[in-house]
Each structure stands twice: as structure tokens, then as C-alpha cells.
């Protein structure tokens, strides 16, 4: 069975949402998002392990306060998947598609060249999260002669990270985070792209 | 066989790319993009018909200078698919997935609530493109009691519309538009999201 790690930074989360959410709201939304991701993983038939910088209410949980790449690499035990805690549109179907895609390494890229979810089935591969991690992970696979598959999923490509990501949650999800958000914001469809308005 | 319409506005295209591309460059990139989309459709085994505001080099082509929704609705003959001409990451696989998804109406949403691609298999449905067209198309399906399927594809969700979309083309495609762009720009991976630098 593939081990599933869900990395989560608990202190001052979602800083890029500061223009529209207060610190306490960012913490609340981040908590909803990670619970939703863990629920989607469970509904797909897998057991998520939260890899958190501090202890939370999650179980099972590994507490490791190192920076993301170091913490993930320390707990890789292939086959292992690493699924980001802010993939607010993740569904059991999307998770299943990720985990059933063959390949030594399988990546669901994020917009902007991130690695939103990755399945690692080879002991020699390590992660390196930073700007453009997709390109580096691709290069690592070439160097190590590992096969890489890329999953074409909008749901896994969408991390809820900036104000422009919030409408996606209201349009495409009905989970805890979407409910939390819809209690505070409504969709404004008068512009060419859907936007949020605080109630 | 499903009819495939690819709407294309030839005058002053891709205005949201004006901060980074000259008018002649926007025209050149828009032409590459629509050719790539038509190639991907053909490679998937379908025949694209360009629905253009002015005559181009495309064949087959319908010239109709009305606004998008009116032009599309005038040429619907279900089963018909409408695939936007700026889906620069579209692959034959993604097109096949769209066209093989069952449903009276099938939508591949764009980021921001757009309708990047739609398959219409019922005579009563008409399109209404504007801000938040996904939500209105969903509502139309409810009203008309039609089944709606949503395709989870990052490739079809990504229209090349703003400067932030251009790196996606360089990271995920190797088509005519990506080649055109890579002759002029390189990827800068020093930021948290990959960005473009003009050469």
C-alpha cells in the first residue's frame, strides 16, 4: 500500500491570502483545507499521514519542523505519495487517478511549475520543493533514468494559495473549506473572470 | 461524428498579453495557438472547423463576424464540440478524454469560471460565453434537465490569455506556439513561481 504524506505548516499559514483574509481566518481555512484533502484521500481508500511542523488533531501524524524538502525526504519510504494540504479541489477520483498512474515517479503539477502531488516508487529519488520544482523533478528523473508520468488534472493543479484561487473553491467544491468560504464570501460574476465579494 | 468548432477572433487578439507582447507578436502567437489546437484535434481523429471573424488560411473554415455566443449558437448542430483556439496545452489525449466523456453536455472549465471546451449533444442547449459562463451553463443544464459532465483536465483548463499563462506553455508543450515563445523568452525559476524573461 502506498504511504501518503500530507505536509502541513501550522504557523502563519497561507500568507499569500493576507490581502483578503485575517490571520485567524487564514489559519481556519488552512485547517479546513488539510482536513478536506485527508478526507478525499481516505475516501479513495488510502490512509493519509499528516507531516506537520507542529502537533495538530490529525491521526496518524508525524511532527517534523524541518523545512519542507528535508522533512519529506526524511520520511520517504517508497512507494510514497506526497500530496499538498491545500489542494482544495481534490476529489477521491482525482486522488485515485494519481495513485493508479504507472511510472517510477508520477507528478500532478501545479500552476506555476510546482509539484502539487507526487508518487515516488523508487528509492533513489528525493524531492526538492522550491520555485520550478516540476522542472527539477523532471531533470532528476532523467539523471536517475527513472520513468516520469504527468497527471493531467485541474483539481490537483489548483492549490488554494492566492486570492484568485478562492473562487475556484466556491465553483468546484462543496467540502469543509468551500462551506467555510461561502459563509463569508459570494461569487461576483460581473467581471470576465469570476471574483469574490465579502458578504 | 461530432462536429468541432474552434472560434477565433483575428483582429487585435490576446489583448491581455499586451504588457509583454507587441501587437504583431500577439497576432503571431494567436495564429500558432489556433494551429496547435487544430493539430491536436486532428491527431485525436476529429476534423476541426475554424469559426473565424475573418478569413484565414484554415480549411474548413466558417467566417462569421458576430460576437462569440451568437456565432457559435448559429453553427451548433449537435453533437457539436466548441474548443477555444488558445488552449495551448491541449493534446490529442486531452481532446479524446473530452470527446469520450458521456453526458448531454460536457464541459472542460477554465480557470476563473470560463468554458474552455464544451461538447453539446442536445438540440435545446445554447452557449452563453461571458464572465462565469461555467455557472450559467450549469444552470442551463439544470433548467433543461440535461446531464452535465465536467472534465478534470489541467491542459484544457489552461487558456493562454495573460502573461502568467505563458510559462505554462514553455513547461508543458513543445508545439508551434511553445517553439515561437522559446525563441523569444526563457524560464526564470528563481522566484516561487516560474516566470518568463525576454532573451
Coordinates of C-alpha atoms in Angstrom, one line a residue:
Chain A
X1 CA 0.0 0.0 0.0
X2 CA 1.4 3.4 -0.9
X3 CA 2.2 5.6 2.1
X4 CA 0.6 9.0 1.8
X5 CA 2.2 12.1 3.4
X6 CA 0.4 15.4 3.6
X7 CA 2.8 18.1 4.6
X8 CA 1.3 20.9 6.7
X9 CA 2.9 24.1 8.1
X10 CA 0.8 25.2 11.0
X11 CA 2.3 28.6 11.9
X12 CA 1.2 31.6 9.9
X13 CA -0.2 29.6 7.0
X14 CA -1.4 30.9 3.6
X15 CA 0.4 34.2 3.8
X16 CA -0.4 35.0 0.2
X17 CA -4.1 35.2 1.2
X18 CA -3.3 38.0 3.6
X19 CA -4.8 40.7 1.3
X20 CA -8.2 39.2 1.8
X21 CA -8.1 37.1 5.0
X22 CA -7.2 38.0 8.6
X23 CA -4.5 35.8 10.2
X24 CA -7.1 33.8 12.2
X25 CA -9.1 33.3 9.0
X26 CA -6.1 32.0 7.2
X27 CA -5.5 29.5 10.0
X28 CA -9.1 28.4 9.9
X29 CA -9.1 28.0 6.1
X30 CA -5.8 26.1 6.1
X31 CA -7.2 23.7 8.7
X32 CA -10.4 23.1 6.6
X33 CA -8.3 22.5 3.5
X34 CA -6.0 19.9 5.1
X35 CA -8.9 18.1 6.6
X36 CA -10.6 18.0 3.2
X37 CA -7.5 16.7 1.5
X38 CA -7.2 14.0 4.1
X39 CA -10.9 13.1 3.7
X40 CA -10.5 12.8 -0.1
X41 CA -7.5 10.5 0.4
X42 CA -9.4 8.3 2.8
X43 CA -12.5 8.2 0.5
X44 CA -10.1 7.0 -2.2
X45 CA -9.2 4.1 0.1
X46 CA -5.8 5.3 1.3
X47 CA -4.6 6.4 4.8
X48 CA -3.1 9.9 4.9
X49 CA -0.3 10.7 7.4
X50 CA -0.1 14.4 8.3
X51 CA 3.5 15.6 8.2
X52 CA 3.2 18.7 10.3
X53 CA 5.6 21.3 11.7
X54 CA 3.6 21.2 15.0
X55 CA 1.2 18.8 16.6
X56 CA -2.4 19.0 15.4
X57 CA -5.6 17.0 15.8
X58 CA -4.7 14.7 12.9
X59 CA -4.0 11.0 13.4
X60 CA -1.8 9.5 12.2
X61 CA 0.6 12.4 12.3
X62 CA 4.4 12.9 12.1
X63 CA 5.7 16.1 13.7
X64 CA 8.9 17.4 11.9
X65 CA 9.7 21.1 12.0
X66 CA 12.4 21.0 9.3
X67 CA 11.8 22.8 6.0
X68 CA 9.6 21.0 3.6
X69 CA 12.0 19.1 1.4
X70 CA 14.2 17.9 4.3
X71 CA 11.1 16.7 6.2
X72 CA 9.6 14.9 3.3
X73 CA 12.8 13.2 2.3
X74 CA 13.4 12.0 5.9
X75 CA 10.0 10.2 5.8
X76 CA 10.0 8.8 2.2
X77 CA 9.6 5.0 2.2
X78 CA 8.6 4.2 -1.4
X79 CA 6.0 3.6 -2.6
X80 CA 5.2 7.0 -1.0
X81 CA 2.9 9.8 -2.3
X82 CA 3.2 13.4 -1.1
X83 CA 0.0 15.4 -1.5
X84 CA -0.1 19.1 -0.6
X85 CA -2.5 20.1 2.2
X86 CA -4.0 23.0 0.2
X87 CA -5.4 21.1 -2.8
X88 CA -9.0 22.3 -2.1
X89 CA -10.5 20.8 -5.2
X90 CA -9.1 17.3 -4.7
X91 CA -11.6 14.6 -5.0
X92 CA -11.4 10.8 -4.4
X93 CA -11.5 10.4 -8.2
X94 CA -8.5 12.7 -8.8
X95 CA -6.5 11.0 -6.0
X96 CA -7.3 7.6 -7.4
X97 CA -6.2 8.7 -10.9
X98 CA -2.9 10.0 -9.4
X99 CA -2.2 6.8 -7.5
X100 CA -3.2 4.5 -10.3
X101 CA -1.0 6.1 -12.9
X102 CA 2.0 3.9 -13.6
X103 CA 5.6 5.3 -13.5
X104 CA 8.7 5.3 -11.2
X105 CA 7.6 8.9 -10.4
X106 CA 4.2 10.4 -11.1
X107 CA 3.6 14.2 -10.7
X108 CA 0.5 16.3 -10.7
X109 CA 1.9 19.7 -11.5
X110 CA 0.6 22.9 -10.1
X111 CA 0.1 26.1 -12.0
X112 CA 3.4 28.0 -12.0
X113 CA 5.6 24.9 -12.1
X114 CA 5.0 23.5 -8.6
X115 CA 4.7 19.8 -7.6
X116 CA 1.3 19.6 -6.1
X117 CA 1.3 15.9 -5.7
X118 CA 3.9 13.3 -6.4
X119 CA 4.1 9.5 -6.2
X120 CA 7.6 8.0 -5.7
X121 CA 8.1 4.3 -6.4
X122 CA 11.9 4.3 -6.5
X123 CA 14.3 4.5 -3.5
X124 CA 16.8 6.7 -5.3
X125 CA 14.5 9.7 -5.9
X126 CA 14.3 12.6 -3.5
X127 CA 12.2 15.7 -3.6
X128 CA 13.3 19.3 -3.9
X129 CA 10.5 21.8 -3.4
X130 CA 11.1 25.4 -4.4
X131 CA 10.4 27.6 -7.4
X132 CA 10.0 25.4 -10.5
X133 CA 10.2 22.1 -8.7
X134 CA 8.5 20.4 -11.6
X135 CA 11.4 21.1 -13.9
X136 CA 13.9 19.9 -11.3
X137 CA 12.0 16.8 -10.5
X138 CA 11.9 16.1 -14.3
X139 CA 15.6 16.6 -14.5
X140 CA 16.2 14.3 -11.5
X141 CA 14.2 11.6 -13.2
X142 CA 16.3 11.9 -16.4
X143 CA 19.5 11.8 -14.4
X144 CA 18.4 8.8 -12.4
X145 CA 17.0 7.1 -15.5
X146 CA 13.5 6.9 -13.9
X147 CA 10.2 6.9 -15.8
X148 CA 8.1 10.0 -15.1
X149 CA 4.4 10.3 -15.7
X150 CA 2.4 13.6 -15.5
X151 CA -1.2 13.5 -14.4
X152 CA -3.5 15.9 -16.3
X153 CA -5.8 17.1 -13.5
X154 CA -7.1 20.6 -13.0
X155 CA -8.3 19.6 -9.5
X156 CA -4.8 18.6 -8.4
X157 CA -3.2 21.6 -10.3
X158 CA -5.2 24.0 -8.2
X159 CA -3.6 24.8 -4.8
X160 CA -5.6 27.4 -2.8
X161 CA -2.8 29.9 -2.4
X162 CA -3.7 33.3 -3.6
X163 CA -6.9 35.4 -3.6
X164 CA -7.5 34.4 -7.3
X165 CA -7.7 30.8 -6.2
X166 CA -10.6 31.2 -3.8
X167 CA -13.4 31.5 -6.4
X168 CA -12.2 28.0 -7.7
X169 CA -13.1 26.6 -4.3
X170 CA -16.6 28.0 -4.5
X171 CA -17.2 26.9 -8.1
X172 CA -15.8 23.4 -7.9
X173 CA -16.0 22.1 -4.3
X174 CA -18.6 21.6 -1.6
X175 CA -16.3 20.5 1.1
X176 CA -15.5 22.0 4.5
X177 CA -13.3 24.7 3.1
X178 CA -15.8 25.7 0.5
X179 CA -18.5 25.8 3.1
X180 CA -16.3 28.0 5.4
X181 CA -15.6 30.3 2.5
X182 CA -19.2 30.5 1.3
X183 CA -20.2 31.7 4.8
X184 CA -18.0 34.7 4.3
X185 CA -17.8 35.4 0.5
X186 CA -20.1 35.3 -2.5
X187 CA -19.2 34.9 -6.2
X188 CA -19.3 38.0 -8.4
X189 CA -19.8 37.0 -12.0
X190 CA -19.9 40.5 -13.4
X191 CA -16.2 40.6 -14.5
X192 CA -14.7 38.5 -17.2
X193 CA -13.3 36.2 -14.5
X194 CA -15.4 35.2 -11.5
X195 CA -14.3 37.1 -8.4
X196 CA -15.1 37.1 -4.7
X197 CA -17.0 39.6 -2.6
X198 CA -17.0 39.6 1.1
X199 CA -20.6 39.4 2.5
Chain B
X1 CA -19.1 12.2 -35.8
X2 CA -19.0 15.1 -33.5
X3 CA -18.6 18.5 -35.3
X4 CA -15.8 20.5 -33.8
X5 CA -15.9 24.3 -33.9
X6 CA -12.8 26.3 -33.0
X7 CA -13.8 30.0 -32.5
X8 CA -11.1 32.5 -33.5
X9 CA -11.1 36.3 -33.4
X10 CA -8.4 37.5 -35.8
X11 CA -8.3 41.3 -35.1
X12 CA -6.3 42.5 -32.2
X13 CA -6.1 39.1 -30.5
X14 CA -4.8 38.3 -27.0
X15 CA -5.1 41.9 -25.7
X16 CA -4.4 40.8 -22.1
X17 CA -0.8 39.9 -23.3
X18 CA -0.2 43.5 -24.3
X19 CA 2.1 44.1 -21.2
X20 CA 4.6 41.6 -22.6
X21 CA 4.0 41.2 -26.3
X22 CA 3.8 43.8 -29.2
X23 CA 0.6 43.7 -31.4
X24 CA 2.4 41.8 -34.2
X25 CA 3.7 39.3 -31.6
X26 CA 0.2 38.8 -30.2
X27 CA -1.1 38.1 -33.7
X28 CA 1.7 35.6 -34.4
X29 CA 1.2 33.8 -31.1
X30 CA -2.6 33.6 -31.6
X31 CA -2.0 32.1 -35.0
X32 CA 0.4 29.5 -33.6
X33 CA -2.0 28.6 -30.8
X34 CA -5.0 28.1 -33.1
X35 CA -3.0 25.9 -35.5
X36 CA -1.7 23.8 -32.5
X37 CA -5.3 23.4 -31.2
X38 CA -6.4 22.3 -34.7
X39 CA -3.5 19.9 -35.0
X40 CA -4.3 18.3 -31.6
X41 CA -7.9 17.9 -32.7
X42 CA -6.9 16.2 -35.9
X43 CA -4.4 14.0 -34.2
X44 CA -7.3 12.8 -31.9
X45 CA -9.1 11.8 -35.1
X46 CA -11.5 14.7 -35.5
X47 CA -11.9 17.4 -38.1
X48 CA -11.8 21.0 -36.7
X49 CA -13.8 23.7 -38.4
X50 CA -12.4 27.2 -37.7
X51 CA -15.2 29.6 -36.8
X52 CA -13.3 32.9 -37.5
X53 CA -14.3 36.5 -37.5
X54 CA -12.3 37.0 -40.7
X55 CA -11.0 34.6 -43.4
X56 CA -7.7 32.9 -42.6
X57 CA -5.6 30.1 -44.1
X58 CA -7.7 27.4 -42.2
X59 CA -9.7 24.8 -44.1
X60 CA -12.5 24.0 -43.4
X61 CA -13.5 27.5 -42.1
X62 CA -16.7 29.3 -41.4
X63 CA -16.5 33.1 -41.4
X64 CA -18.9 34.8 -39.0
X65 CA -18.2 38.2 -37.5
X66 CA -20.9 38.2 -34.8
X67 CA -19.9 38.1 -31.2
X68 CA -18.8 34.7 -29.9
X69 CA -22.0 33.3 -28.4
X70 CA -24.2 34.4 -31.4
X71 CA -21.7 32.9 -33.9
X72 CA -21.4 29.6 -32.0
X73 CA -25.1 29.2 -31.5
X74 CA -25.7 29.9 -35.2
X75 CA -23.5 26.9 -36.2
X76 CA -24.4 24.4 -33.5
X77 CA -25.5 21.1 -35.0
X78 CA -25.4 18.6 -32.1
X79 CA -23.3 16.6 -31.5
X80 CA -21.0 19.6 -31.7
X81 CA -17.9 20.5 -29.6
X82 CA -16.6 24.0 -29.2
X83 CA -12.9 24.2 -28.3
X84 CA -11.2 27.5 -27.7
X85 CA -8.3 28.4 -30.1
X86 CA -6.0 29.4 -27.2
X87 CA -5.7 26.1 -25.4
X88 CA -2.0 25.9 -25.9
X89 CA -1.5 22.8 -23.7
X90 CA -4.2 20.8 -25.5
X91 CA -3.0 17.3 -26.5
X92 CA -4.8 14.6 -28.5
X93 CA -5.2 12.7 -25.3
X94 CA -6.9 15.6 -23.5
X95 CA -9.2 16.1 -26.6
X96 CA -10.0 12.4 -26.7
X97 CA -10.9 12.4 -23.0
X98 CA -13.2 15.4 -23.5
X99 CA -15.0 13.8 -26.5
X100 CA -15.3 10.4 -25.0
X101 CA -16.9 11.7 -21.7
X102 CA -20.6 10.8 -21.7
X103 CA -23.2 13.4 -20.9
X104 CA -25.8 15.6 -22.7
X105 CA -23.3 18.4 -22.1
X106 CA -19.6 18.0 -21.2
X107 CA -17.5 21.0 -20.1
X108 CA -13.8 21.4 -19.6
X109 CA -13.8 24.5 -17.3
X110 CA -11.1 27.2 -17.5
X111 CA -9.5 28.8 -14.5
X112 CA -11.8 31.7 -13.5
X113 CA -15.1 30.0 -14.4
X114 CA -14.8 30.0 -18.2
X115 CA -15.9 27.3 -20.5
X116 CA -12.7 26.4 -22.4
X117 CA -14.3 23.4 -24.2
X118 CA -17.8 22.1 -24.4
X119 CA -19.5 19.1 -26.0
X120 CA -23.2 19.6 -26.8
X121 CA -25.2 16.5 -27.6
X122 CA -28.7 18.0 -27.2
X123 CA -30.6 20.4 -29.5
X124 CA -32.1 22.5 -26.8
X125 CA -28.8 23.8 -25.3
X126 CA -27.2 27.0 -26.4
X127 CA -24.0 28.7 -25.2
X128 CA -23.6 32.0 -23.4
X129 CA -19.9 33.0 -23.1
X130 CA -19.1 35.8 -20.7
X131 CA -17.8 36.1 -17.1
X132 CA -18.7 32.9 -15.2
X133 CA -20.1 31.1 -18.2
X134 CA -19.4 27.8 -16.4
X135 CA -22.0 28.7 -13.7
X136 CA -24.6 29.7 -16.3
X137 CA -24.0 26.7 -18.5
X138 CA -24.5 24.6 -15.3
X139 CA -27.8 26.4 -14.6
X140 CA -28.9 26.0 -18.2
X141 CA -28.4 22.2 -17.9
X142 CA -30.5 22.2 -14.7
X143 CA -33.3 24.2 -16.3
X144 CA -33.3 22.0 -19.4
X145 CA -33.0 18.8 -17.3
X146 CA -29.8 17.8 -19.2
X147 CA -26.9 15.8 -17.7
X148 CA -23.7 17.7 -17.3
X149 CA -20.2 16.1 -17.0
X150 CA -17.1 18.1 -16.0
X151 CA -13.8 17.0 -17.4
X152 CA -10.9 17.3 -14.9
X153 CA -8.0 18.4 -17.2
X154 CA -5.3 20.9 -16.4
X155 CA -4.4 21.0 -20.1
X156 CA -7.9 22.1 -21.2
X157 CA -8.3 24.4 -18.2
X158 CA -5.3 26.5 -19.3
X159 CA -6.1 29.1 -21.9
X160 CA -3.1 31.2 -22.9
X161 CA -4.5 34.6 -22.0
X162 CA -2.4 36.5 -19.6
X163 CA 1.4 36.9 -19.1
X164 CA 1.2 34.4 -16.1
X165 CA -0.1 31.7 -18.6
X166 CA 3.0 31.9 -20.9
X167 CA 5.4 29.9 -18.6
X168 CA 2.8 27.0 -18.7
X169 CA 3.3 26.8 -22.5
X170 CA 7.1 26.5 -22.1
X171 CA 6.8 24.0 -19.3
X172 CA 4.1 21.7 -20.7
X173 CA 4.2 22.0 -24.5
X174 CA 6.5 21.5 -27.4
X175 CA 4.2 22.7 -30.2
X176 CA 4.4 25.6 -32.6
X177 CA 3.4 28.2 -30.0
X178 CA 5.9 26.9 -27.4
X179 CA 8.6 27.0 -30.1
X180 CA 7.7 30.5 -31.1
X181 CA 7.8 31.6 -27.4
X182 CA 11.0 29.8 -26.6
X183 CA 12.7 31.7 -29.4
X184 CA 11.9 34.9 -27.5
X185 CA 11.7 34.1 -23.8
X186 CA 13.4 31.8 -21.3
X187 CA 12.1 30.4 -18.0
X188 CA 13.3 32.1 -14.8
X189 CA 13.0 29.6 -11.9
X190 CA 14.4 31.9 -9.2
X191 CA 11.0 33.0 -7.9
X192 CA 8.5 30.8 -6.1
X193 CA 6.5 30.5 -9.4
X194 CA 8.3 30.1 -12.7
X195 CA 8.4 33.3 -14.7
X196 CA 9.4 34.5 -18.2
X197 CA 12.4 36.6 -19.2
X198 CA 12.8 38.1 -22.6
X199 CA 16.0 37.0 -24.3

